[in-house]
Amino acid sequence: MEGKNKKIKVFKWAAVLMLAAMVLFTGCPNAAGGNSGGSITPPTSDDKTYTVGGISFTMKGIAAVTNGTLGHAGYSNNAEHTVSLTAYRIGETEVTQELWKNVMGNEPSYFNGNSGKEAAEGEVQWKRPVENVNWYQCIAFCNKLSLKLGLEQCYTVTVGGKPIDFSTLTYNAIPAIDNADWNNTAFDGSKNGFRLPTEAEWEWAAKGGTDDKWAGTDTKSKLKNYAWYNANSGSKTHEVKKKKQPNGYDLYNMSGNVQEWCWDWYSASTPASGQTDPIGVEDGTFRIIRGGSWYDNEDKAACAYRNGNKPFDTSTSRGFRVVCRP
């Protein structure tokens, strides 16, 4: 009986020590999603894979963050500033050509596999990122994808006092020139459907829990392991997830391959510190693009590099990835 009591006491002390270790770990700023410092901040939200018409894509969970640091001292339009973000999921990869076609029914990409536009040897053509799409078209894609999966739409576009019905909206009805109604798209982040990342969400995810210059590394000589850019792309896009290494949040091509549209209007000023779930300035001329591309140099592939483009503009170097609530 005495030996049994000793075993019970040992078990109780082991349980106490284990509980103390758990409390210590979860109280650590990096584990809780605070300032990234130089170590990886593990996501706490579960990942989730969705399937549309036989095409699967994975959304990676990003933990909530309080006063996380974005920006970099070397950027006049993105100096260091803090931001707090609610937990979210972001696409493991850029939206692929096959997913776009399944949702939108067309093939807009320049790199379509035809002569001179073929995929690199050993790569699958339809798993290259979709490109040559404008911001308006990306908004439509997000709503249509949400509808296909029975989720709420995050965006409302009102024309002539009546919201557009995205279930019947055709690709050709989406503006290819500047359009005031689409510029005034209303955004509701409380909905559970898909949307473009805000600029802050994009940059925090790109950092991958570190203060690395690029998504996955702080060393220029190692960038080739994480990014397709002008030094190694062969002047073309590449199949997503083809790089051997993702960043610290298991995200691929946050640097390079194609630039990525974000929700926000572009402002030349550094975003203000201390905001929670910021969605950018109220209006502007350009929408944010991030991440660099197959065409750009390594500087534009940096996590902190900010730029913008007109929302009706398209480019063979520009695509996007999606975000949703956990």
Coordinates of C-alpha atoms in Angstrom, one line a residue:
M1 CA 0.0 0.0 0.0
E2 CA 2.9 2.3 0.9
G3 CA 4.5 1.7 -2.6
K4 CA 1.2 2.5 -4.3
N5 CA 0.9 5.8 -2.4
K6 CA 4.4 6.7 -3.5
K7 CA 3.5 6.0 -7.1
I8 CA 0.4 8.3 -6.8
K9 CA 2.5 11.1 -5.3
V10 CA 5.1 10.8 -8.1
F11 CA 2.3 10.9 -10.7
K12 CA 0.8 14.0 -9.1
W13 CA 4.1 15.9 -9.0
A14 CA 4.7 14.9 -12.7
A15 CA 1.3 16.3 -13.6
V16 CA 2.0 19.5 -11.7
L17 CA 5.4 20.0 -13.4
M18 CA 3.8 19.3 -16.8
L19 CA 1.0 21.9 -16.2
A20 CA 3.6 24.5 -15.1
A21 CA 5.6 23.9 -18.2
M22 CA 2.4 24.4 -20.3
V23 CA 1.6 27.7 -18.5
L24 CA 5.2 28.9 -19.0
F25 CA 5.1 28.2 -22.7
T26 CA 1.7 29.7 -23.5
G27 CA 2.7 32.8 -21.5
C28 CA 5.7 33.4 -23.8
P29 CA 5.1 36.3 -26.2
N30 CA 6.3 34.2 -29.2
A31 CA 4.0 31.3 -28.4
A32 CA 1.1 33.7 -28.0
G33 CA 1.6 35.4 -31.3
G34 CA 3.2 38.6 -30.0
N35 CA 6.3 40.4 -31.4
S36 CA 8.0 38.0 -33.7
G37 CA 11.6 38.7 -32.6
G38 CA 13.9 36.3 -34.4
S39 CA 12.1 33.1 -33.7
I40 CA 9.2 31.3 -35.3
T41 CA 5.7 32.0 -33.9
P42 CA 3.7 28.8 -34.3
P43 CA 0.2 29.2 -35.6
T44 CA -2.5 28.1 -33.2
S45 CA -5.5 28.0 -35.5
D46 CA -6.2 24.7 -37.2
D47 CA -5.4 24.4 -40.9
K48 CA -8.3 23.5 -43.2
T49 CA -8.5 22.0 -46.7
Y50 CA -11.4 22.8 -49.0
T51 CA -12.4 21.0 -52.2
V52 CA -14.2 22.6 -55.1
G53 CA -15.1 20.5 -58.1
G54 CA -12.3 18.0 -57.3
I55 CA -9.7 20.8 -56.8
S56 CA -8.3 21.0 -53.3
F57 CA -6.6 23.9 -51.6
T58 CA -5.3 24.4 -48.1
M59 CA -5.7 27.4 -45.8
K60 CA -3.1 27.7 -43.1
G61 CA -4.0 28.9 -39.6
I62 CA -2.4 32.1 -38.3
A63 CA -2.7 32.8 -34.6
A64 CA -4.0 36.1 -33.3
V65 CA -1.2 38.7 -32.6
T66 CA -1.1 41.6 -30.2
N67 CA 1.3 44.5 -31.0
G68 CA 3.3 42.5 -33.6
T69 CA 5.9 44.4 -35.5
L70 CA 5.6 45.1 -39.2
G71 CA 7.7 47.2 -41.6
H72 CA 11.4 47.8 -41.6
A73 CA 13.7 50.8 -40.9
G74 CA 14.9 50.7 -44.5
Y75 CA 11.5 51.6 -46.0
S76 CA 10.3 55.2 -46.0
N77 CA 6.7 54.0 -46.8
N78 CA 6.8 51.1 -44.4
A79 CA 8.9 52.0 -41.3
E80 CA 8.5 49.8 -38.3
H81 CA 5.0 49.9 -36.7
T82 CA 2.8 47.7 -34.6
V83 CA -0.4 45.9 -35.4
S84 CA -2.9 43.6 -33.7
L85 CA -4.7 41.0 -35.7
T86 CA -7.5 38.5 -35.1
A87 CA -6.7 34.9 -36.0
Y88 CA -7.2 34.1 -39.6
R89 CA -6.4 31.5 -42.3
I90 CA -4.4 32.3 -45.4
G91 CA -3.9 30.3 -48.6
E92 CA -0.9 27.9 -48.4
T93 CA -0.2 28.9 -52.0
E94 CA -1.3 31.5 -54.5
V95 CA -4.6 30.7 -56.3
T96 CA -3.8 28.3 -59.1
Q97 CA -5.0 28.3 -62.7
E98 CA -7.1 25.1 -62.1
L99 CA -8.9 26.6 -59.1
W100 CA -9.6 29.8 -60.9
K101 CA -11.0 28.0 -63.9
N102 CA -13.2 25.8 -61.7
V103 CA -14.7 28.9 -60.0
M104 CA -14.7 31.5 -62.8
G105 CA -15.0 29.2 -65.9
N106 CA -12.3 30.9 -67.9
E107 CA -8.5 30.9 -68.4
P108 CA -7.1 34.4 -68.3
S109 CA -3.4 33.6 -67.6
Y110 CA -0.7 34.6 -70.0
F111 CA 1.4 31.6 -69.0
N112 CA -1.2 29.2 -70.3
G113 CA 1.1 26.4 -71.6
N114 CA 1.0 27.4 -75.2
S115 CA 4.2 27.8 -77.3
G116 CA 6.7 30.0 -75.5
K117 CA 4.5 29.9 -72.3
E118 CA 5.1 26.3 -71.3
A119 CA 5.6 25.2 -67.7
A120 CA 9.1 24.4 -66.7
E121 CA 10.2 20.8 -67.1
G122 CA 8.6 18.5 -64.4
E123 CA 6.0 21.1 -63.5
V124 CA 2.2 20.8 -63.9
Q125 CA 0.8 23.6 -66.1
W126 CA -2.6 24.0 -64.2
K127 CA -0.8 24.2 -60.9
R128 CA 0.9 27.4 -61.9
P129 CA -0.5 30.5 -60.2
V130 CA -3.3 32.4 -62.1
E131 CA -2.1 35.8 -63.3
N132 CA -3.3 38.5 -65.6
V133 CA -6.2 39.2 -63.4
N134 CA -7.3 42.6 -62.0
W135 CA -8.4 43.5 -58.5
Y136 CA -12.1 43.6 -59.5
Q137 CA -11.9 40.1 -60.9
C138 CA -10.2 38.8 -57.7
I139 CA -13.1 40.3 -55.6
A140 CA -15.6 38.4 -57.8
F141 CA -13.5 35.2 -57.5
C142 CA -13.6 35.4 -53.7
N143 CA -17.4 35.8 -53.6
K144 CA -18.0 33.1 -56.1
L145 CA -15.7 30.7 -54.3
S146 CA -17.6 31.5 -51.1
L147 CA -20.9 30.7 -52.8
K148 CA -19.6 27.4 -54.2
L149 CA -18.7 26.3 -50.7
G150 CA -21.9 27.5 -49.0
L151 CA -20.2 30.3 -47.2
E152 CA -21.0 34.0 -46.6
Q153 CA -19.8 36.6 -49.1
C154 CA -17.4 39.1 -47.7
Y155 CA -17.9 41.7 -50.5
T156 CA -20.9 43.8 -51.7
V157 CA -20.7 45.7 -55.0
T158 CA -23.7 48.0 -55.5
V159 CA -24.6 49.2 -59.0
G160 CA -27.6 51.5 -59.6
G161 CA -28.7 51.1 -56.0
K162 CA -28.8 47.3 -56.3
P163 CA -26.2 44.8 -55.0
I164 CA -24.6 42.6 -57.7
D165 CA -25.7 39.0 -57.7
F166 CA -22.4 37.2 -57.8
S167 CA -24.1 33.8 -58.4
T168 CA -25.0 34.9 -61.9
L169 CA -22.3 37.4 -62.6
T170 CA -20.3 36.5 -65.7
Y171 CA -16.5 37.1 -66.1
N172 CA -17.1 39.4 -69.1
A173 CA -19.3 41.6 -66.9
I174 CA -16.5 42.5 -64.5
P175 CA -14.9 45.8 -65.4
A176 CA -11.6 46.0 -67.3
I177 CA -11.4 49.8 -66.9
D178 CA -11.7 52.1 -63.9
N179 CA -15.1 51.7 -62.3
A180 CA -16.5 53.8 -59.4
D181 CA -19.0 51.1 -58.2
W182 CA -16.3 48.4 -57.9
N183 CA -13.9 50.9 -56.3
N184 CA -16.5 51.4 -53.6
T185 CA -16.8 47.7 -52.9
A186 CA -18.0 47.2 -49.3
F187 CA -16.0 44.7 -47.1
D188 CA -17.4 42.8 -44.2
G189 CA -14.6 40.9 -42.3
S190 CA -17.1 39.2 -40.0
K191 CA -18.4 37.0 -42.8
N192 CA -17.0 33.4 -43.0
G193 CA -16.3 33.4 -46.7
F194 CA -13.2 34.1 -48.7
R195 CA -11.5 37.4 -49.4
L196 CA -8.3 39.1 -50.2
P197 CA -5.8 39.5 -47.3
T198 CA -5.5 43.0 -45.8
E199 CA -2.0 44.4 -46.2
A200 CA -1.2 43.8 -42.5
E201 CA -2.4 40.2 -42.7
W202 CA -0.3 39.6 -45.8
E203 CA 2.9 41.0 -44.3
W204 CA 2.5 39.2 -40.9
A205 CA 1.9 35.9 -42.7
A206 CA 4.9 36.5 -45.0
K207 CA 7.2 37.1 -42.1
G208 CA 6.4 33.6 -40.9
G209 CA 7.0 34.4 -37.2
T210 CA 10.5 35.9 -37.8
D211 CA 12.1 39.2 -38.7
D212 CA 13.6 37.8 -41.9
K213 CA 13.9 40.2 -44.9
W214 CA 12.3 37.7 -47.2
A215 CA 9.6 35.0 -46.6
G216 CA 11.7 32.2 -45.3
T217 CA 15.2 33.6 -45.0
D218 CA 17.3 36.6 -44.1
T219 CA 20.1 35.5 -46.3
K220 CA 20.2 36.6 -50.0
S221 CA 22.2 33.6 -51.1
K222 CA 19.4 31.3 -49.7
L223 CA 16.5 33.2 -51.3
K224 CA 16.6 30.9 -54.3
N225 CA 15.4 28.1 -52.0
Y226 CA 12.2 30.0 -51.3
A227 CA 11.4 32.4 -54.1
W228 CA 11.1 32.5 -57.9
Y229 CA 12.4 36.0 -58.9
N230 CA 14.3 37.4 -61.9
A231 CA 17.6 35.7 -61.0
N232 CA 16.2 32.1 -61.1
S233 CA 12.7 32.1 -62.7
G234 CA 13.6 31.7 -66.3
S235 CA 11.2 34.6 -67.1
K236 CA 8.1 32.6 -66.2
T237 CA 5.8 31.6 -63.4
H238 CA 6.2 28.2 -61.7
E239 CA 4.0 25.5 -60.2
V240 CA 3.0 26.4 -56.6
K241 CA 4.7 24.5 -53.8
K242 CA 7.6 23.6 -56.1
K243 CA 10.2 25.3 -53.9
K244 CA 11.7 22.9 -51.4
Q245 CA 11.0 25.2 -48.4
P246 CA 8.0 27.3 -47.3
N247 CA 8.4 30.1 -44.7
G248 CA 7.9 29.6 -41.0
Y249 CA 4.1 29.4 -41.3
D250 CA 4.4 26.7 -44.1
L251 CA 3.4 29.2 -46.8
Y252 CA 4.8 29.0 -50.2
N253 CA 5.9 31.8 -52.6
M254 CA 5.0 34.7 -50.3
S255 CA 8.2 36.1 -51.9
G256 CA 8.3 35.8 -55.7
N257 CA 6.4 33.9 -58.4
V258 CA 3.6 36.4 -58.7
Q259 CA 2.8 39.7 -57.0
E260 CA -0.3 39.4 -54.8
W261 CA -3.3 41.7 -54.7
C262 CA -4.4 42.8 -51.2
W263 CA -7.6 44.6 -50.1
D264 CA -6.2 48.0 -49.1
W265 CA -5.9 51.2 -51.0
Y266 CA -2.2 52.2 -51.3
S267 CA -0.9 55.1 -49.2
A268 CA 2.6 56.4 -49.5
S269 CA 2.8 56.8 -45.7
T270 CA 3.7 54.1 -43.2
P271 CA 0.5 52.6 -41.7
A272 CA -0.1 54.0 -38.2
S273 CA 1.0 51.9 -35.2
G274 CA -1.4 50.4 -32.7
Q275 CA -4.2 49.5 -35.1
T276 CA -6.3 46.4 -34.7
D277 CA -7.3 44.6 -37.9
P278 CA -6.6 47.6 -40.1
I279 CA -8.1 47.7 -43.6
G280 CA -6.2 50.7 -44.9
V281 CA -7.1 54.2 -45.9
E282 CA -10.6 55.0 -47.1
D283 CA -9.8 55.6 -50.8
G284 CA -7.1 56.1 -53.3
T285 CA -5.9 55.4 -56.8
F286 CA -4.0 52.2 -56.3
R287 CA -4.7 48.9 -54.5
I288 CA -1.8 47.3 -52.6
I289 CA 0.3 44.6 -54.2
R290 CA 2.9 42.6 -52.3
G291 CA 5.6 40.0 -52.6
G292 CA 7.4 40.5 -55.9
S293 CA 7.3 38.1 -58.8
W294 CA 9.2 36.1 -61.4
Y295 CA 9.9 39.4 -63.2
D296 CA 11.1 41.4 -60.2
N297 CA 14.4 41.6 -58.4
E298 CA 15.1 40.4 -54.8
D299 CA 14.4 43.8 -53.3
K300 CA 10.7 43.8 -54.4
A301 CA 10.4 40.2 -53.0
A302 CA 11.1 41.5 -49.5
C303 CA 8.3 41.1 -46.9
A304 CA 8.3 44.8 -46.1
Y305 CA 8.3 46.1 -49.7
R306 CA 5.1 48.0 -50.5
N307 CA 3.7 49.0 -53.8
G308 CA 0.3 49.5 -55.5
N309 CA -1.4 49.3 -58.9
K310 CA -4.7 50.5 -60.4
P311 CA -7.5 48.0 -59.5
F312 CA -8.5 47.5 -63.2
D313 CA -4.9 46.8 -64.3
T314 CA -3.6 43.4 -65.2
S315 CA -0.1 42.0 -65.4
T316 CA 1.5 38.7 -66.3
S317 CA 3.4 39.0 -63.0
R318 CA 0.4 39.5 -60.7
G319 CA -2.0 37.1 -59.0
F320 CA -3.3 36.6 -55.5
R321 CA -4.1 34.3 -52.5
V322 CA -7.1 34.3 -50.3
V323 CA -7.9 34.6 -46.6
C324 CA -10.8 33.5 -44.5
R325 CA -11.9 33.4 -40.8
P326 CA -10.7 30.3 -38.8

